[in-house]
Coordinates of C-alpha atoms in Angstrom, one line a residue:
M1 CA 0.0 0.0 0.0
N2 CA 1.4 3.4 -0.9
Y3 CA 1.7 6.4 1.4
F4 CA -1.0 8.3 -0.3
A5 CA -3.4 5.5 0.6
Y6 CA -2.3 5.7 4.3
G7 CA -3.0 9.5 4.2
V8 CA -6.4 9.0 2.7
R9 CA -7.2 6.4 5.3
G10 CA -6.3 8.9 8.0
L11 CA -8.3 11.6 6.4
L12 CA -11.5 9.6 5.9
T13 CA -11.3 7.8 9.3
T14 CA -11.1 11.2 11.0
V15 CA -14.0 12.7 8.9
F16 CA -16.3 9.7 9.5
L17 CA -15.3 9.3 13.2
I18 CA -16.1 13.0 13.8
A19 CA -19.4 12.6 11.8
V20 CA -20.5 9.6 13.9
A21 CA -19.5 11.2 17.2
G22 CA -21.4 14.4 16.2
K23 CA -24.5 12.4 15.4
V24 CA -24.6 10.2 18.5
G25 CA -22.2 11.7 21.0
R26 CA -24.7 13.9 23.0
A27 CA -28.3 13.7 24.0
G28 CA -30.7 14.6 21.2
A29 CA -28.0 14.6 18.5
F30 CA -29.3 11.5 16.7
S31 CA -32.9 12.8 16.7
A32 CA -31.7 16.2 15.4
F33 CA -29.8 14.4 12.6
A34 CA -32.8 12.2 11.7
D35 CA -35.1 15.3 11.7
S36 CA -32.7 17.0 9.3
L37 CA -33.1 14.1 6.9
R38 CA -36.9 14.6 6.6
P39 CA -36.8 17.3 3.9
L40 CA -33.9 15.5 2.1
A41 CA -35.1 11.9 2.0
A42 CA -37.2 10.2 -0.5
V43 CA -38.7 8.3 2.4
S44 CA -41.0 9.5 5.1
G45 CA -42.3 8.6 8.6
P46 CA -40.4 6.0 10.5
A47 CA -38.3 5.1 7.5
V48 CA -36.4 8.4 8.0
R49 CA -35.1 7.2 11.3
A50 CA -34.0 3.9 9.7
V51 CA -32.1 5.8 7.0
A52 CA -30.5 7.9 9.7
L53 CA -29.4 4.8 11.6
A54 CA -28.1 3.2 8.4
V55 CA -26.0 6.3 7.6
V56 CA -24.4 6.3 11.1
A57 CA -23.9 2.5 10.9
V58 CA -22.2 2.8 7.5
E59 CA -20.0 5.7 8.6
G60 CA -18.9 3.6 11.6
A61 CA -18.2 0.6 9.5
V62 CA -16.1 2.7 7.2
C63 CA -14.0 3.9 10.2
L64 CA -13.5 0.3 11.3
A65 CA -12.6 -1.0 7.8
L66 CA -10.1 1.8 7.3
T67 CA -8.3 1.1 10.5
L68 CA -7.9 -2.6 10.0
P69 CA -4.4 -3.7 8.7
Y70 CA -6.0 -5.9 6.0
P71 CA -5.9 -4.5 2.4
P72 CA -9.3 -6.1 1.4
A73 CA -10.9 -4.4 4.4
T74 CA -9.2 -1.1 3.5
L75 CA -10.4 -1.4 -0.1
A76 CA -14.0 -2.2 1.0
G77 CA -13.9 0.8 3.4
L78 CA -12.6 3.2 0.7
L79 CA -15.3 1.9 -1.8
A80 CA -18.0 2.3 0.8
A81 CA -16.7 5.8 1.6
T82 CA -16.7 6.7 -2.1
A83 CA -20.3 5.6 -2.5
L84 CA -21.6 7.2 0.7
L85 CA -19.9 10.5 -0.1
A86 CA -21.2 10.5 -3.7
V87 CA -24.8 9.8 -2.4
F88 CA -24.4 12.7 0.1
A89 CA -23.2 15.0 -2.7
L90 CA -26.2 14.0 -4.9
V91 CA -28.8 14.3 -2.2
I92 CA -27.5 17.7 -1.1
A93 CA -27.3 18.9 -4.7
R94 CA -30.9 17.9 -5.2
S95 CA -31.9 19.7 -2.1
V96 CA -30.0 22.9 -3.1
G97 CA -31.5 22.7 -6.6
R98 CA -35.0 22.6 -5.1
G99 CA -34.3 25.5 -2.8
T100 CA -34.8 23.4 0.3
T101 CA -33.3 24.9 3.4
V102 CA -31.9 22.2 5.8
Q103 CA -29.4 22.6 8.6
C104 CA -26.2 20.8 8.1
R105 CA -26.0 17.9 10.6
C106 CA -23.0 16.4 8.9
F107 CA -20.8 16.6 12.0
G108 CA -23.4 17.1 14.6
R109 CA -24.6 20.6 15.4
S110 CA -24.3 23.4 13.0
A111 CA -26.4 26.5 12.2
A112 CA -25.3 26.5 8.6
P113 CA -27.7 25.4 6.0
L114 CA -26.7 22.8 3.4
G115 CA -25.4 24.5 0.3
R116 CA -23.1 24.2 -2.7
A117 CA -20.0 24.1 -0.5
H118 CA -21.3 20.9 1.0
V119 CA -21.8 19.4 -2.4
V120 CA -18.3 20.4 -3.4
R121 CA -16.8 19.1 -0.1
N122 CA -18.5 15.7 -0.4
G123 CA -17.7 15.5 -4.1
L124 CA -14.0 16.1 -3.4
L125 CA -14.0 13.7 -0.6
A126 CA -15.6 11.0 -2.8
S127 CA -12.9 11.7 -5.4
V128 CA -10.2 11.3 -2.8
A129 CA -11.7 8.1 -1.5
G130 CA -12.0 6.7 -5.0
T131 CA -8.5 7.6 -5.8
G132 CA -7.4 6.0 -2.6
A133 CA -9.3 2.8 -3.5
A134 CA -7.6 2.8 -6.9
A135 CA -4.2 3.1 -5.1
V136 CA -5.0 0.2 -2.8
A137 CA -6.3 -2.0 -5.6
T138 CA -3.3 -1.4 -7.9
G139 CA -0.5 -0.7 -5.5
P140 CA 1.9 -3.1 -3.9
A141 CA 0.6 -5.1 -1.0
G142 CA 4.0 -5.2 0.7
G143 CA 5.2 -3.5 3.8
A144 CA 6.3 0.1 4.2
D145 CA 8.5 2.3 6.4
P146 CA 6.6 2.6 9.7
G147 CA 7.8 6.2 10.3
T148 CA 6.6 7.3 6.9
V149 CA 3.3 5.5 7.3
A150 CA 2.8 7.3 10.7
V151 CA 3.5 10.7 9.0
A152 CA 1.1 9.9 6.2
W153 CA -1.6 8.9 8.7
C154 CA -1.0 12.0 10.8
A155 CA -1.2 14.3 7.8
G156 CA -4.5 12.6 6.8
V157 CA -5.8 13.0 10.4
I158 CA -4.9 16.7 10.4
A159 CA -6.5 17.2 6.9
G160 CA -9.6 15.3 8.1
G161 CA -9.9 17.5 11.2
L162 CA -9.6 20.6 9.0
V163 CA -12.3 19.4 6.6
T164 CA -14.7 19.1 9.5
V165 CA -14.2 22.6 10.7
V166 CA -13.7 24.5 7.4
E167 CA -17.1 26.1 7.7
D168 CA -16.2 27.5 11.1
L169 CA -12.8 28.7 9.8
V170 CA -14.4 30.4 6.8
S171 CA -16.9 32.1 9.0
L172 CA -14.1 33.8 10.9
F173 CA -13.3 35.8 7.8
R174 CA -16.9 36.8 6.7
P175 CA -17.8 40.4 7.2
V176 CA -19.9 41.0 10.3
A177 CA -23.2 42.8 9.8
P178 CA -23.3 46.2 11.5
S179 CA -25.2 46.3 14.7
M180 CA -28.4 48.3 15.1
T181 CA -26.8 50.5 17.8
E182 CA -24.1 51.9 15.6

């Protein structure tokens, strides 16, 4: 497995781990996530909760598969991540195209509505996951320098952490509306 694949594993494991923790890590988080799916989903009623549970389960399974030191598990995790992120991008794009306003519950709580930036983010992550899958599928299965593997994983983890907070970072540089007292 090449170092790029290790970095991709670190990136996607971090993104999906933060996503799962944000959706189930505090009281009411899962219900808020499930409620956010109602305007997005092609299903309704109790099926929305089942879809929410399936999303969290697949995100957790991806994390597990990407951390196992077994190339077929890694490949399966990368392919699942690619598919899941592509579905996210498509569902959000459809929502944005219809003008539906839904709060982003991708990583738990957020006041930001889903928008084009979310489509781009998920599309880019799907592309990275797909490229990682191709690297695993076609790359050598042999060992690698443990130090370089650790650096690649750490770089991926840092990149994954940044992906999950990019909205917050961008908001720091947005102009602030003037207050009514000025």
